[in-house]
Structures are given as C-alpha cells and as structure tokens.
Short mmCIF file of C-alpha atoms and ligand atoms in Angstrom, two decimals:
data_model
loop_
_atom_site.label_atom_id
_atom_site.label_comp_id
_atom_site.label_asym_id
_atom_site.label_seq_id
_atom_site.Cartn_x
_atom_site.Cartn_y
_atom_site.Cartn_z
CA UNK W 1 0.00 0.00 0.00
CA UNK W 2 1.10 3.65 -0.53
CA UNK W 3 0.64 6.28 1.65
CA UNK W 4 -0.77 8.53 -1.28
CA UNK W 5 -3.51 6.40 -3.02
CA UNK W 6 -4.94 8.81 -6.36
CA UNK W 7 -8.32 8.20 -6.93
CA UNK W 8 -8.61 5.65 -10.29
CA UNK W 9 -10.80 7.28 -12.92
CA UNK W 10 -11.90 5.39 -15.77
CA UNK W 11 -13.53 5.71 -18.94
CA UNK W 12 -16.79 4.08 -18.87
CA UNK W 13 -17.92 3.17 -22.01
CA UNK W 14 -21.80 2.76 -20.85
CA UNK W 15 -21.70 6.65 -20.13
CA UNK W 16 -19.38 7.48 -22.99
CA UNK W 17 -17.36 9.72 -20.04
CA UNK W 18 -14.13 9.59 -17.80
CA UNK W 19 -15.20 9.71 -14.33
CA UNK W 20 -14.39 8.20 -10.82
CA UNK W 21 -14.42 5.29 -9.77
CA UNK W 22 -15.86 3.90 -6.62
CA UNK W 23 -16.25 0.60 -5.92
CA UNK W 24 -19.26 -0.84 -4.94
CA UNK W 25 -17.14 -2.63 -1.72
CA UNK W 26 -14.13 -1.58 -1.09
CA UNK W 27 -13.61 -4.83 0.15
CA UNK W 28 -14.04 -6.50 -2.74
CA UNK W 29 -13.50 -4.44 -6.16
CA UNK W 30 -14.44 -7.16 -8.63
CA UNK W 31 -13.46 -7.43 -12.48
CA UNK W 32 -14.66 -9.77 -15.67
CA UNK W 33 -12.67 -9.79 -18.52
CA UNK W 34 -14.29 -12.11 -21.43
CA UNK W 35 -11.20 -14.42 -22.02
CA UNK W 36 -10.47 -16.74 -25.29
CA UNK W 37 -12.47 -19.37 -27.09
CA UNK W 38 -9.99 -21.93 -26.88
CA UNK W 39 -9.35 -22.95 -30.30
CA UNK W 40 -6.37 -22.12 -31.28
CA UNK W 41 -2.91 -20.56 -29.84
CA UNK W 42 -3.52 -16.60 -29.67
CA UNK W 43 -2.55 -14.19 -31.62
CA UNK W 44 -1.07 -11.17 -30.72
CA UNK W 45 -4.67 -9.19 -31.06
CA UNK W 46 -5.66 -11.55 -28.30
CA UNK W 47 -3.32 -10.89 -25.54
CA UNK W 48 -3.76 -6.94 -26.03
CA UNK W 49 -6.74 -6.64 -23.29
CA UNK W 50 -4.85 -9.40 -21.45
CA UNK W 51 -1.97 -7.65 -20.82
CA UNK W 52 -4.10 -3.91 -20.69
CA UNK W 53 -6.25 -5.34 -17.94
CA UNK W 54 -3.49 -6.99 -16.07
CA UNK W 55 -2.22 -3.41 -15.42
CA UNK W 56 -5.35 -2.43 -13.93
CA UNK W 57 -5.53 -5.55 -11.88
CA UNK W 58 -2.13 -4.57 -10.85
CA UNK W 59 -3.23 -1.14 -10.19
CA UNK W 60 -6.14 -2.23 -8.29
CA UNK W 61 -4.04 -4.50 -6.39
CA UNK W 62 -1.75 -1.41 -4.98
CA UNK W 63 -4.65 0.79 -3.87
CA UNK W 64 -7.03 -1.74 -2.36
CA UNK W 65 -4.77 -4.35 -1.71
CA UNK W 66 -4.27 -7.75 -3.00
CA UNK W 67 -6.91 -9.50 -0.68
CA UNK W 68 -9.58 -7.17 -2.06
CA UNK W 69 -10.22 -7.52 -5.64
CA UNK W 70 -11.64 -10.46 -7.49
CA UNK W 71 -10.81 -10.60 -11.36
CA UNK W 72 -12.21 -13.49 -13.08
CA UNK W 73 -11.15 -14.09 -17.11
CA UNK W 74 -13.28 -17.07 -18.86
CA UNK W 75 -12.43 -19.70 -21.05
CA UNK W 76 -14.77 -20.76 -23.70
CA UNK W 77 -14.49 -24.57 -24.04
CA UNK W 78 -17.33 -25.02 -25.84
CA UNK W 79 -17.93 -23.49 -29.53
CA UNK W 80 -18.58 -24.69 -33.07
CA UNK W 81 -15.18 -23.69 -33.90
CA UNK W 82 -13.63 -26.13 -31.27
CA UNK W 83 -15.94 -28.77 -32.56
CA UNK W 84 -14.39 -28.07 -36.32
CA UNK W 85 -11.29 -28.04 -35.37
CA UNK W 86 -11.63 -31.63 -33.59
CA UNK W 87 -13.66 -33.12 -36.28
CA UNK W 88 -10.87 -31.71 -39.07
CA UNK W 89 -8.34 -34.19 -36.26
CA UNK W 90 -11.00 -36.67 -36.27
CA UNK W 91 -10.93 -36.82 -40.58
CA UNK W 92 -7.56 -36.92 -40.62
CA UNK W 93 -7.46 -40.11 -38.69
CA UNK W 94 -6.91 -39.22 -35.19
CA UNK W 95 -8.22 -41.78 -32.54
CA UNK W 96 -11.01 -41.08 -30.07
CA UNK W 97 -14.26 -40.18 -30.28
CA UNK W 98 -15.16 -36.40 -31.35
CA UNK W 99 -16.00 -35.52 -27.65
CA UNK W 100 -12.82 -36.80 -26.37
CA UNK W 101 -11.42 -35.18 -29.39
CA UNK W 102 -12.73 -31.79 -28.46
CA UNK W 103 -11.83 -32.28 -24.60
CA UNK W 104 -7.93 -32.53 -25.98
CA UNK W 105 -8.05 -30.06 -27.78
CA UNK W 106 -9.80 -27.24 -25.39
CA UNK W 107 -7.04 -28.44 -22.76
CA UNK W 108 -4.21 -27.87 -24.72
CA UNK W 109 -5.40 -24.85 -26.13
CA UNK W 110 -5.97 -24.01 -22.59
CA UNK W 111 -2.00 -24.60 -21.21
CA UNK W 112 -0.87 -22.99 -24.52
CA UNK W 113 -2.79 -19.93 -23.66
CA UNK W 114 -1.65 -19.58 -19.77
CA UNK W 115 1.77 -20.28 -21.09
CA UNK W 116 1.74 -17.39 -23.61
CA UNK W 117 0.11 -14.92 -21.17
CA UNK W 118 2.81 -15.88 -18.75
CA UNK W 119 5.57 -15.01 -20.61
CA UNK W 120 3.44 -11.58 -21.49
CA UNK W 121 4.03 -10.99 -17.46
CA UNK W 122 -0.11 -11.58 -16.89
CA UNK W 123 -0.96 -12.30 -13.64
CA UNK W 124 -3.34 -15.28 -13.43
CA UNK W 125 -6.70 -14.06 -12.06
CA UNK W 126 -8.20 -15.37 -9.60
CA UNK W 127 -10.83 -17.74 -11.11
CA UNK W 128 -10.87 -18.68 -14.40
CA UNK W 129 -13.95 -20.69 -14.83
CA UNK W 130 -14.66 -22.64 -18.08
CA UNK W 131 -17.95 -22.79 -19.81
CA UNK W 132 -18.41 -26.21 -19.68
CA UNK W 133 -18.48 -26.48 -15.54
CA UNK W 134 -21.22 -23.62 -15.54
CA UNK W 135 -23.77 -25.48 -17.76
CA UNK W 136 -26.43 -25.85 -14.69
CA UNK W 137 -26.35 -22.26 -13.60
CA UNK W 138 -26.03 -21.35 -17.48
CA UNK W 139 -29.96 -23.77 -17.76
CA UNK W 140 -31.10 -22.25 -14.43
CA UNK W 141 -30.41 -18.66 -15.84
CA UNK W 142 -32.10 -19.71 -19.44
CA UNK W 143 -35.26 -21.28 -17.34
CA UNK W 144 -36.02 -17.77 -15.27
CA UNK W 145 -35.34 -15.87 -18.52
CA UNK W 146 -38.55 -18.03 -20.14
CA UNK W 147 -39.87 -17.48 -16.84
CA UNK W 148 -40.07 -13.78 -16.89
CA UNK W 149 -40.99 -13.69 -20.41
CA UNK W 150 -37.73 -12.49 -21.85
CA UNK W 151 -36.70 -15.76 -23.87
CA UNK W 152 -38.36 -18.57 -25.85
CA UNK W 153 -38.05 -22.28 -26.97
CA UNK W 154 -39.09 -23.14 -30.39
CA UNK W 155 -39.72 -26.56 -29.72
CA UNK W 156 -36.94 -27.76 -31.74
CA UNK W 157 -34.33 -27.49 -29.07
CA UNK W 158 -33.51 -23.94 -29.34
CA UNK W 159 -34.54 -21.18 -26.79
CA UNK W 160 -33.68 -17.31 -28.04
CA UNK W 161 -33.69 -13.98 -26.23
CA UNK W 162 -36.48 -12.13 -27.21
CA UNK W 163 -34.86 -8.67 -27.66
CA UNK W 164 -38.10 -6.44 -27.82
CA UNK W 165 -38.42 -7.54 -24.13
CA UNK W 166 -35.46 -5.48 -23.18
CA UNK W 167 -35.83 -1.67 -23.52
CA UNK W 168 -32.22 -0.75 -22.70
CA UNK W 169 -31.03 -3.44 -25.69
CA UNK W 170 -27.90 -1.52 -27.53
CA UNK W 171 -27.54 1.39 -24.54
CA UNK W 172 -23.80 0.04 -24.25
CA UNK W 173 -22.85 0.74 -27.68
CA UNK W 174 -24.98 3.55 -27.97
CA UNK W 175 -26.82 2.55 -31.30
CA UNK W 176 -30.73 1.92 -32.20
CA UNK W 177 -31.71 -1.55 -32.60
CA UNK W 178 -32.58 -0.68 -36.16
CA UNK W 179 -28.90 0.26 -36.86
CA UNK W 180 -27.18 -3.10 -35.23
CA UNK W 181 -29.41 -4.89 -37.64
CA UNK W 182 -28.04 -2.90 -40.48
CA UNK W 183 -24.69 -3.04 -39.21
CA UNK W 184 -24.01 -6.72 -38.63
CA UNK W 185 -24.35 -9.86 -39.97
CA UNK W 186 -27.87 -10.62 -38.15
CA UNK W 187 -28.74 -14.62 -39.07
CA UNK W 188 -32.41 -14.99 -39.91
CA UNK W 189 -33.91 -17.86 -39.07
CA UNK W 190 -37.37 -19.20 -39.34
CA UNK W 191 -37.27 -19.50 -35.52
CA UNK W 192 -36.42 -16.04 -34.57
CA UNK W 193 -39.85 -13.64 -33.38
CA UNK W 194 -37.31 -11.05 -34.84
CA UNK W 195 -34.14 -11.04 -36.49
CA UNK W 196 -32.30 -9.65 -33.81
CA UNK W 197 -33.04 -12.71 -31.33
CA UNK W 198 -30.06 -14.42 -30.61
CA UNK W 199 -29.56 -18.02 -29.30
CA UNK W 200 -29.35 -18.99 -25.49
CA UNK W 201 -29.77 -22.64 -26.25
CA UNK W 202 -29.33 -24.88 -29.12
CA UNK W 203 -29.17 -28.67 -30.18
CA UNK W 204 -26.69 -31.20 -29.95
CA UNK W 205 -26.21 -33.84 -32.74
CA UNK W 206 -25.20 -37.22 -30.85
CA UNK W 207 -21.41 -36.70 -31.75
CA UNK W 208 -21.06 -33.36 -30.07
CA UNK W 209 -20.79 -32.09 -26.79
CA UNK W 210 -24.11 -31.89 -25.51
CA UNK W 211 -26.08 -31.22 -21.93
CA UNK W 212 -29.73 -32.60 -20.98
CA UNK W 213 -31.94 -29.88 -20.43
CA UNK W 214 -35.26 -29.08 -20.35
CA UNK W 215 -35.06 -28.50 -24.24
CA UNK W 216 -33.29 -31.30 -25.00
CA UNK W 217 -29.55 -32.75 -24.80
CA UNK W 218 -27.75 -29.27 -26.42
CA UNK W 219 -25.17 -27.06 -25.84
CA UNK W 220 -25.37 -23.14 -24.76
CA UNK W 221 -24.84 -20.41 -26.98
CA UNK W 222 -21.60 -18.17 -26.03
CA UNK W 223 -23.15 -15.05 -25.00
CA UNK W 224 -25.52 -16.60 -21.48
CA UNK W 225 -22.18 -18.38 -20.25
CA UNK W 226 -20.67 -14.65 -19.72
CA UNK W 227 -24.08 -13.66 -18.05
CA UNK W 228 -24.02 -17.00 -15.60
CA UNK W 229 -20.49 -17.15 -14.75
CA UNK W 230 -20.05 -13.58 -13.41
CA UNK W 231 -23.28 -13.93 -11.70
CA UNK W 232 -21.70 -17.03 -10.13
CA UNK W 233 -18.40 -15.39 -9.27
CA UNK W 234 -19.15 -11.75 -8.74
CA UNK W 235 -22.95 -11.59 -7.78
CA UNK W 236 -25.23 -9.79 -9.78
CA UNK W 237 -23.92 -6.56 -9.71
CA UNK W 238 -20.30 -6.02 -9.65
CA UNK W 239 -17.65 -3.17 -10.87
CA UNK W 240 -15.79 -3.78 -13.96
CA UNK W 241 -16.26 -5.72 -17.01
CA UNK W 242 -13.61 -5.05 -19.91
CA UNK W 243 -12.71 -6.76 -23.02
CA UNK W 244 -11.93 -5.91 -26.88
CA UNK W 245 -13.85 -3.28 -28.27
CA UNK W 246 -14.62 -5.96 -30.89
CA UNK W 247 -17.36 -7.50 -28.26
CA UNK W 248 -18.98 -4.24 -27.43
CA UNK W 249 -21.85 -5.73 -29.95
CA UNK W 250 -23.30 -8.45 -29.97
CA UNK W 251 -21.59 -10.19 -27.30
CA UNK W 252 -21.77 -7.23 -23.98
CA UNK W 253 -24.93 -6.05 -25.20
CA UNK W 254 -26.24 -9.28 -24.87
CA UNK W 255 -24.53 -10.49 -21.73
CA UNK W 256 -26.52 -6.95 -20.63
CA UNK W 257 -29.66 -8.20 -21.45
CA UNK W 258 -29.79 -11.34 -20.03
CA UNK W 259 -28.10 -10.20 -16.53
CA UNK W 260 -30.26 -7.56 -16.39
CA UNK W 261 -33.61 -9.28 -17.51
CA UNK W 262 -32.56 -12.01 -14.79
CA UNK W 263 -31.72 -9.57 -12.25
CA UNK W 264 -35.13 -8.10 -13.18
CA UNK W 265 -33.38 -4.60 -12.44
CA UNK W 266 -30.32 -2.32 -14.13
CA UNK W 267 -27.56 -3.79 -11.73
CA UNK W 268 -24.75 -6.34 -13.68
CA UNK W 269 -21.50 -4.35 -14.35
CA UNK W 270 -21.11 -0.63 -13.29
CA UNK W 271 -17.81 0.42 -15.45
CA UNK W 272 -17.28 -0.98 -18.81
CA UNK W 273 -14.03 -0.95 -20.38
CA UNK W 274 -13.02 -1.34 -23.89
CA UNK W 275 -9.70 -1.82 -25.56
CA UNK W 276 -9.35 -0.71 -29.38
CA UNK W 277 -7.72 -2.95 -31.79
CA UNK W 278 -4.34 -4.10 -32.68
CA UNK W 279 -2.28 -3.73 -36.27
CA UNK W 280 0.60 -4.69 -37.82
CA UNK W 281 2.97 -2.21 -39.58
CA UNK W 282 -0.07 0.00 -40.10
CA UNK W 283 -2.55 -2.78 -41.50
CA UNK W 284 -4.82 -4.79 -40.16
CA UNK W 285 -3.65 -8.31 -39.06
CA UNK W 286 -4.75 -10.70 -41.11
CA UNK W 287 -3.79 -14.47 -42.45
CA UNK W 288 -4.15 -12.75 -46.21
CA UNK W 289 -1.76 -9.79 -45.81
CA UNK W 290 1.15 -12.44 -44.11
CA UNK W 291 1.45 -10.75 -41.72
CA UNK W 292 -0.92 -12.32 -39.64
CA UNK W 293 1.29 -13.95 -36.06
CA UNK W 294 0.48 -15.39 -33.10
CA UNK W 295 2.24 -14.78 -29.25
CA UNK W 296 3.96 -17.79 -29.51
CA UNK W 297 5.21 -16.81 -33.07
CA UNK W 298 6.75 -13.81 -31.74
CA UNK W 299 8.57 -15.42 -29.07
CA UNK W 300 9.88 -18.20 -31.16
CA UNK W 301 11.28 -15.35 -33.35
CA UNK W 302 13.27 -14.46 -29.94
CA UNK W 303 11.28 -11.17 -29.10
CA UNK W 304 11.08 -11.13 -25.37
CA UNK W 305 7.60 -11.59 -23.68
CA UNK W 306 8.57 -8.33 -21.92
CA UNK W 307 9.37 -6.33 -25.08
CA UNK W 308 6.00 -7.04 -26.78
CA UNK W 309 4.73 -5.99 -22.81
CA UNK W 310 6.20 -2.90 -23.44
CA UNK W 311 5.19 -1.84 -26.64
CA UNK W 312 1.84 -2.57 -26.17
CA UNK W 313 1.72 -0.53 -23.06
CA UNK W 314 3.26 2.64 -24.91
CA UNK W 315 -0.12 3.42 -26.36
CA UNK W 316 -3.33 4.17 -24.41
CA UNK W 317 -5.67 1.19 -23.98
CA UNK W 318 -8.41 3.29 -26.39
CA UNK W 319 -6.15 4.17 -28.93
CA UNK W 320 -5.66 1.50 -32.31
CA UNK W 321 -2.34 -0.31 -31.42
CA UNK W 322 0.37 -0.11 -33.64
CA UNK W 323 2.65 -3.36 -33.73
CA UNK W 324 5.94 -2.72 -35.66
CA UNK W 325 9.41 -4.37 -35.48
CA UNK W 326 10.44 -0.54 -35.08
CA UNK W 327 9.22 -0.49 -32.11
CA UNK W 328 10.14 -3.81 -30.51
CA UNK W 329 13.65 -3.29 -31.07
CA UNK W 330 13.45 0.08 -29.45
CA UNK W 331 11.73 -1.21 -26.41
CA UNK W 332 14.53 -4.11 -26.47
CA UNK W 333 17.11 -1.77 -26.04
CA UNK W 334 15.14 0.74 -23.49
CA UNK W 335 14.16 -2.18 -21.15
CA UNK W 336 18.27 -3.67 -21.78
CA UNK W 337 19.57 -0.24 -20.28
CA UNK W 338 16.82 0.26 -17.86
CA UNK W 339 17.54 -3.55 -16.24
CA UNK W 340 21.48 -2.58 -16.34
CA UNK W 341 20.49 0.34 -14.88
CA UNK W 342 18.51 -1.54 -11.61
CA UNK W 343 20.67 -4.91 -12.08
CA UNK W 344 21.25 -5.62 -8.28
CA UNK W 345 19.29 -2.57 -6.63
CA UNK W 346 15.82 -3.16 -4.23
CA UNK W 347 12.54 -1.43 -5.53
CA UNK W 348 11.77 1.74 -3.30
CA UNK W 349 8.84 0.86 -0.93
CA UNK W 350 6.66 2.42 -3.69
CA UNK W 351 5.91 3.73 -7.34
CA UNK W 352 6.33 6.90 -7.90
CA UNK W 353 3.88 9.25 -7.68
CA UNK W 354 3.46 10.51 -11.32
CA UNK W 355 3.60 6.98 -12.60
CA UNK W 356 0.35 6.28 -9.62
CA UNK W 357 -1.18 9.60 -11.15
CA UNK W 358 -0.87 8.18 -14.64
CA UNK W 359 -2.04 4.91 -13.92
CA UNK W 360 -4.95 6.53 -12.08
CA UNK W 361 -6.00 8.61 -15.23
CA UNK W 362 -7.90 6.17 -17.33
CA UNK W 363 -4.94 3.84 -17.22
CA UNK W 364 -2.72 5.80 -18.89
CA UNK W 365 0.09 3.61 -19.39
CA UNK W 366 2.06 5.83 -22.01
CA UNK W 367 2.22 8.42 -19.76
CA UNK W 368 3.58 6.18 -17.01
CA UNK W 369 6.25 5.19 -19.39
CA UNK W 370 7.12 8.43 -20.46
CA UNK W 371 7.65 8.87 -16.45
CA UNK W 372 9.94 5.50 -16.29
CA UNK W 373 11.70 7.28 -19.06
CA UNK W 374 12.42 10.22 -16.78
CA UNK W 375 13.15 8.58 -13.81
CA UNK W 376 15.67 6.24 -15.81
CA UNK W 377 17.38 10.03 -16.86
CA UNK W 378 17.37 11.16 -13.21
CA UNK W 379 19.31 8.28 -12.14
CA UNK W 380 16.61 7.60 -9.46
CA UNK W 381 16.75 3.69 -9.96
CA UNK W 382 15.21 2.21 -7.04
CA UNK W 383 12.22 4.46 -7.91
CA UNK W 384 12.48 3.23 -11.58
CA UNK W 385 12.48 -0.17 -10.46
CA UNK W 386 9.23 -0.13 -8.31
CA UNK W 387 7.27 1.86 -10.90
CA UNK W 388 8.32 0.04 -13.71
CA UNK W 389 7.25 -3.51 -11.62
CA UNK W 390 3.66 -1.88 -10.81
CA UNK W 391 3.65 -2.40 -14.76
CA UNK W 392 4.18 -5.86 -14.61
CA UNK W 393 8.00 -4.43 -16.06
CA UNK W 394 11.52 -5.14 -15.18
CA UNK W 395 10.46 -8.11 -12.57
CA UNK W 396 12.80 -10.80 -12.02
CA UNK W 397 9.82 -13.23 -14.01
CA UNK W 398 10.62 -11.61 -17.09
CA UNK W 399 14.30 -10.90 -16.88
CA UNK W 400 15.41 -14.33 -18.08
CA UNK W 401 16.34 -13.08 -21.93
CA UNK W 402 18.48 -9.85 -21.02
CA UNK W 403 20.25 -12.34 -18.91
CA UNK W 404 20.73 -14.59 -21.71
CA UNK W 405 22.03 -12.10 -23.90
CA UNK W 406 24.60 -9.98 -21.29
CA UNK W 407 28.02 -10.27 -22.27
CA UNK W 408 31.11 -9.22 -20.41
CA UNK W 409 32.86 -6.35 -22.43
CA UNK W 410 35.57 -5.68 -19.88
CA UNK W 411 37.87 -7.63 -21.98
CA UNK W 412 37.13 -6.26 -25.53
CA UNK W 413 36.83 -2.53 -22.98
CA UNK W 414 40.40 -3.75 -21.46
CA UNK W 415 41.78 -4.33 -24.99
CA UNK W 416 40.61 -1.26 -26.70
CA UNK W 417 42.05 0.93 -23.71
CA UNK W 418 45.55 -0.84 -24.08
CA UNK W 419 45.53 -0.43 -27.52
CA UNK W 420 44.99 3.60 -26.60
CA UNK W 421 47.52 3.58 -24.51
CA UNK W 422 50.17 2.14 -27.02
CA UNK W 423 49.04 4.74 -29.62
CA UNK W 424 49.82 7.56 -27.59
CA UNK W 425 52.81 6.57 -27.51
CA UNK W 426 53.72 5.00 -31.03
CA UNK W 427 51.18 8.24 -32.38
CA UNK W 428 49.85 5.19 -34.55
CA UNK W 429 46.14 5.12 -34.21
CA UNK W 430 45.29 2.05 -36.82
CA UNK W 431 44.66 -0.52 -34.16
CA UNK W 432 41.87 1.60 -32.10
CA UNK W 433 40.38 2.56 -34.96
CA UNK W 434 40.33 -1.22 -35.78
CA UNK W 435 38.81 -2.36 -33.21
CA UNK W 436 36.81 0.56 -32.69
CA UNK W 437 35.10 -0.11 -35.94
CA UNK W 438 34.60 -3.61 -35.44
CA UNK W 439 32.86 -2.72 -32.26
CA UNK W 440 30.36 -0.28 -33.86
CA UNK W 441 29.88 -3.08 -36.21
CA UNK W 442 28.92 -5.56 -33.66
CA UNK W 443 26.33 -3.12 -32.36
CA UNK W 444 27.90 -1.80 -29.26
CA UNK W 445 28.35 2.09 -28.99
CA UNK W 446 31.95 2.73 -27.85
CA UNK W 447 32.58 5.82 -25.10
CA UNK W 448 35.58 6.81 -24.78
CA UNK W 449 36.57 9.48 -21.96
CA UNK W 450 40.38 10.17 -20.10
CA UNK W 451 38.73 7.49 -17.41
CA UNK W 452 38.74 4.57 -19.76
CA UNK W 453 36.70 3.22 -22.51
CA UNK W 454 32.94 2.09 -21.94
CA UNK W 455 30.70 -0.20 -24.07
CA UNK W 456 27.31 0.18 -24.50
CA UNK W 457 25.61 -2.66 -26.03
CA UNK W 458 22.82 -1.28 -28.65
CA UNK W 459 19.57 -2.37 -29.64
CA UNK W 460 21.28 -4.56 -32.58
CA UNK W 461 24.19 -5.63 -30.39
CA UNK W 462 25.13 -8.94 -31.47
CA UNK W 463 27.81 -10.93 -29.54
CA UNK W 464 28.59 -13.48 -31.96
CA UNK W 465 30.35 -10.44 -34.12
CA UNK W 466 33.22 -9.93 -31.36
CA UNK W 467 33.95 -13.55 -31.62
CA UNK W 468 38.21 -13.47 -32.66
CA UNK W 469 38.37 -9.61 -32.03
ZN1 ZN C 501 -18.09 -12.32 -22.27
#
C-alpha cells in the first residue's frame, strides 16, 4: 500500500465519459474480462486486453490491496469452432471419439494460452472458470429468462432472447436496434420472433458435446455463459467488465440483457471498459496480408515476452495499437539499459507518484512510461524499479532473456584501452580505430573518456560479431 492512493478514474464506455471510480465494496473491487475461445494458440490481437487489464488488476491491487479484488477471465471450451477443429483431427485419422477429441483439444489450447500470457508478465486471475463447468447455472439462468418472459423455446431445441423484451437493448454501444441490424451480420432464421433474437440454447447432434436440459440434450450459446459465470463469481452486480472493443456488440450487449432481464433490475457491471484494436505495420492483421502472427510466433522469433509488454503498453488502452518491429527493437534496447540500470538494486517501498497519477487517469500507461523514461534520466533507480514492476516491467519473471544475452565487455573494454595507450605513444592510431570499428559493427556504442573506454551494447548488439576480435 502507498501512503498517497490517487483516486482511479476510468472511462466508462456505458456513459461514454471519464469519471471516478468507486467501488461498490471496497472490500471487494471485482473485475470480468471475457477471455479466449480456446481454439487455437492466440494471436497477438488476443493478448492486447490481457496484458491492458493486467495493469489495472495490478493497479487495483496497490490501492485496495491484494486481498480485495476479485478478477475473473473465462475460457470458452465449448464453440462450433472447437468442434471443427476436432472433427478436421477426427478426418484426418486421429483416434477417439469427437467428444474426447474436443476435450484434448480445449485443454491444450488451454496450457498454450496460460503459457503465452505468462511469458506476457499476466498475472493469473483469480478464477478462471470454463464454460463447460457452468452449464447448470447457465440452464437455471435460461429457465427464469422463459420465466419472466424475456426468452423462448421453439420446440426444436432452441430457446432465443427475445430482444423487444429489453428496452435498454444496444444502450452500451450507444446505437438503435434498427442500426445493429443494419450493421451486422444478423442470421435470420425461421425461428427467430425477430431477427435480432439471438440463441441462449441450441441442439446437440449425438457426436457433439451436448447437456440434458429441459429442451433437450444441447449445448449453450456463447453469450448466457458470460451472463451465468459472473453472476456465479461476482454476484449480480459487480464493478468492472472489460474486453476488446470488438465485443462491445453483440456479445456485452447481450450479456446486458440477459443479466439484467434475470436480475429483473439495471444492476450487472457498473464500469465498462473497452480496448481498441491491434495492427501490424499499419494494417490490419490478417492471415491474407502475411502478416498475420500469433504470441507464440513472436517469441519463437526471440522477441522477449517483456518487449511485446512494453510496446503494447506505450499506447493508451483506447487508442488503435500499432505493432511494428520498429518499435520492438526500441523497447529491447530501453528495457536492456533500464535492467542494467537496476541490475542488483531493491525497488523503493513504492511507485512513484506521477507513474500512480498516470495509472490513475484512465490507465494511462504511455504516460507512465514516459515517467519510467524520466526517472531512468534522473538516475533515481530504485524508484524506476518499483514503478516500472507496478507495470508488470523489469520483474525478475521476465528478466530471463536480457540475462541470456549480457556479455562481459571488460575484456574487448580492457583491450581497446591498451591499444589507446600504445598509440599515444607509437602516435599510430590504426589498431583503435580497428577495433573501434569492429565494435560499432557488432552493435555496441563505444565511449571513450580520459577514465577509460565504456561499451554500451545497442539495440542490434550482437555478440557473436566480437567472436576473434
Ligand atoms: Zn463475455
């Protein structure tokens, strides 16, 4: 705890404005973030709220203390893309049936993700509750929807949300019903009242995963596991839900309506938090342009977990993310000087202040680096080091690669200062400026001052070049 705690103010997206936040118990400040349909590995659009959020669980963390805040992230374990993907294993010969098929595949999708997140410095929330052991509360939710007249079966397995019953439908996003139709891709079915009805419960073939219910053995739709989960986790009302700015619509407006139609009042989340989206060298990121990667992808490539940390936490959480190789290798060598800089010092007792105030404003988290930038100037490394940790930055979890890659220069800095030393003398100057330029090759800026020579490695320092220098 600090002595100084600045009042968090967020931008809520429900009232389109920036204001302060109060939790409903201090006690207990609870967060939702909708986490991954486990599928596939993630790709670097994926972990952008993961690591944005994290901060804010971090943040959250500092001012009310660790025992006081709940964050729960989801995994979606059961979707039609999961059951593709297993069937395409299933075609190509794999043993099992397509159940246990699907089952592998959601758990390794699963230890992939908390793998990748890891190494992206994400703490693990405290429960992350899959889909598929919330099915009950998901039926009991569906049932009192019917109940209050919100939601319908068609008597061919499927019940849909009836949204005429909800008034407030499309508040969050701040668009007329009329427009979301126009706007997305709105399935019409024979089944629907109205085209904007969307699925709480539909059928199982025998193959697939599938639940008995009071409709018939079937599977939930994605949106009421959101709705029965939180509810299960966080009570009905509760302070923060965030996720991708992508699920504004359908997904939150419809995890509104059912929590709210259940809760027969306007409780569910207070503050709602979106993050834009993330691009690639300007462009969106997409399997068509190439240049389309996932986390582990980048990591494989030897970028540092913390780097990509960094560079997505240069730019505001509500501002379109900018992914370029420009900027990992200039975060590379900021974070390589910064961890020489606090190699072997203790964090001060707390953050500074301006990184707090930063924080505090709407999780401003370019403005706390632009802070870490000037305390890393001002020499004032202990402070550095505890600000840059309340960012999930420079902690001992993440420091594994600059290890790796440190070098000891005092010989090739012993060497070149002998060789000095001889030219004064001899006046012949061929040798330092031999190894001077082979230096600068290798990536390493050379200082030279009447106290000796110094070698800074740069952002393209590569050892293997000083190898018979
Ligand atoms: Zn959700």
């Amino acid at each position: 705890m600090t002595t100084t705690t600045p009042a968090i103010k967020l931008h809520n997206t429900k009232t389109r404005k920036k204001s302060e936040f109060t939790p409903i118990d201090a006690k207990n400040v609870r967060m939702y973030l909708c986490g991954p349909t486990v599928y596939d590995r993630a790709h670097l659009g994926n972990a952008r709220p993961v690591v944005v959020f994290d901060v804010l669980y971090r943040l959250l963390h500092q001012i009310y203390g660790a025992d006081h805040v709940t964050y729960v992230r989801n995994f979606t374990d059961v979707d039609d893309k999961i059951n593709a993907t297993a069937l395409a294993r299933k075609e190509a010969g794999a043993a099992g049936t397509l159940e246990e098929l699907v089952q592998e595949r959601t758990e390794e999708t699963i230890g992939w993700y908390l793998s990748d997140m890891g190494k992206l410095g994400a703490l693990e929330p405290d429960h992350m509750p899959r889909a598929t052991q919330y099915i009950g509360q998901m039926i009991t939710m569906i049932e009192d929807l019917i109940a209050k007249g919100h939601a319908y079966a068609d008597g061919a397995g499927h019940v849909l949300f009836s949204v005429k019953s909800y008034d407030n439908y499309g508040h969050l996003s701040g668009r007329s019903v009329d427009d979301m139709i126009a706007g997305a891709r709105v399935e019409v079915a024979d089944n629907k009242r109205d085209p904007m009805d969307f699925v709480l419960w539909k059928p199982s073939t025998d193959d697939l995963p599938g639940w008995d219910s009071p409709w018939g053995r079937g599977r939930p739709g994605w949106h009421i596991e959101c709705s029965a989960m939180s509810q299960d986790l966080l009570g009905a009302s509760f302070d923060i839900h965030a996720g991708g700015n992508d699920l504004m619509f359908p997904h939150h407006e419809n995890e509104i309506a059912q929590s709210c139609c259940a809760n027969g009042d306007d409780s569910f989340a207070k503050v709602w938090l979106h993050n834009e989206m993330l691009q690639v060298e300007g462009k969106k990121m997409s399997k068509s342009l190439g240049n389309f990667f996932t986390v582990e992808d980048l990591l494989a490539q030897g970028v540092p977990g913390e780097v990509i940390r960094f560079v997505f936490l240069q730019t505001h959480y509500r501002k379109p993310m900018d992914w370029t190789e420009k900027k990992a290798k200039e975060a590379e060598a900021t974070l390589r000087k910064w961890r020489a800089l606090t190699a072997g010092i203790e964090p001060a007792a707390s953050a500074a202040a301006a990184v707090l105030d930063a924080l505090a404003d709407d999780l401003n988290t370019a403005g706390a680096i632009a802070e870490l930038h000037k305390l890393a100037s001002a020499g004032v490394t202990a402070e550095l080091l505890a600000s840059a940790q309340l960012l999930g930055l420079l902690t001992d979890e993440l420091g594994d690669w600059a290890k790796a890659a440190k070098v000891d220069l005092s010989n090739y800095e012993h060497h070149l200062s002998k060789a000095r030393q001889s030219a004064m003398e001899t006046k012949d100057f061929s040798e330092v400026d031999r190894l001077k330029t082979a230096y600068i090759a290798a990536g390493l800026e050379v200082r030279m001052s009447k106290a000796g020579v110094e070698l800074v490695p740069g952002s393209d320092f590569d050892p293997a070049k000083l190898e018979g220098l």
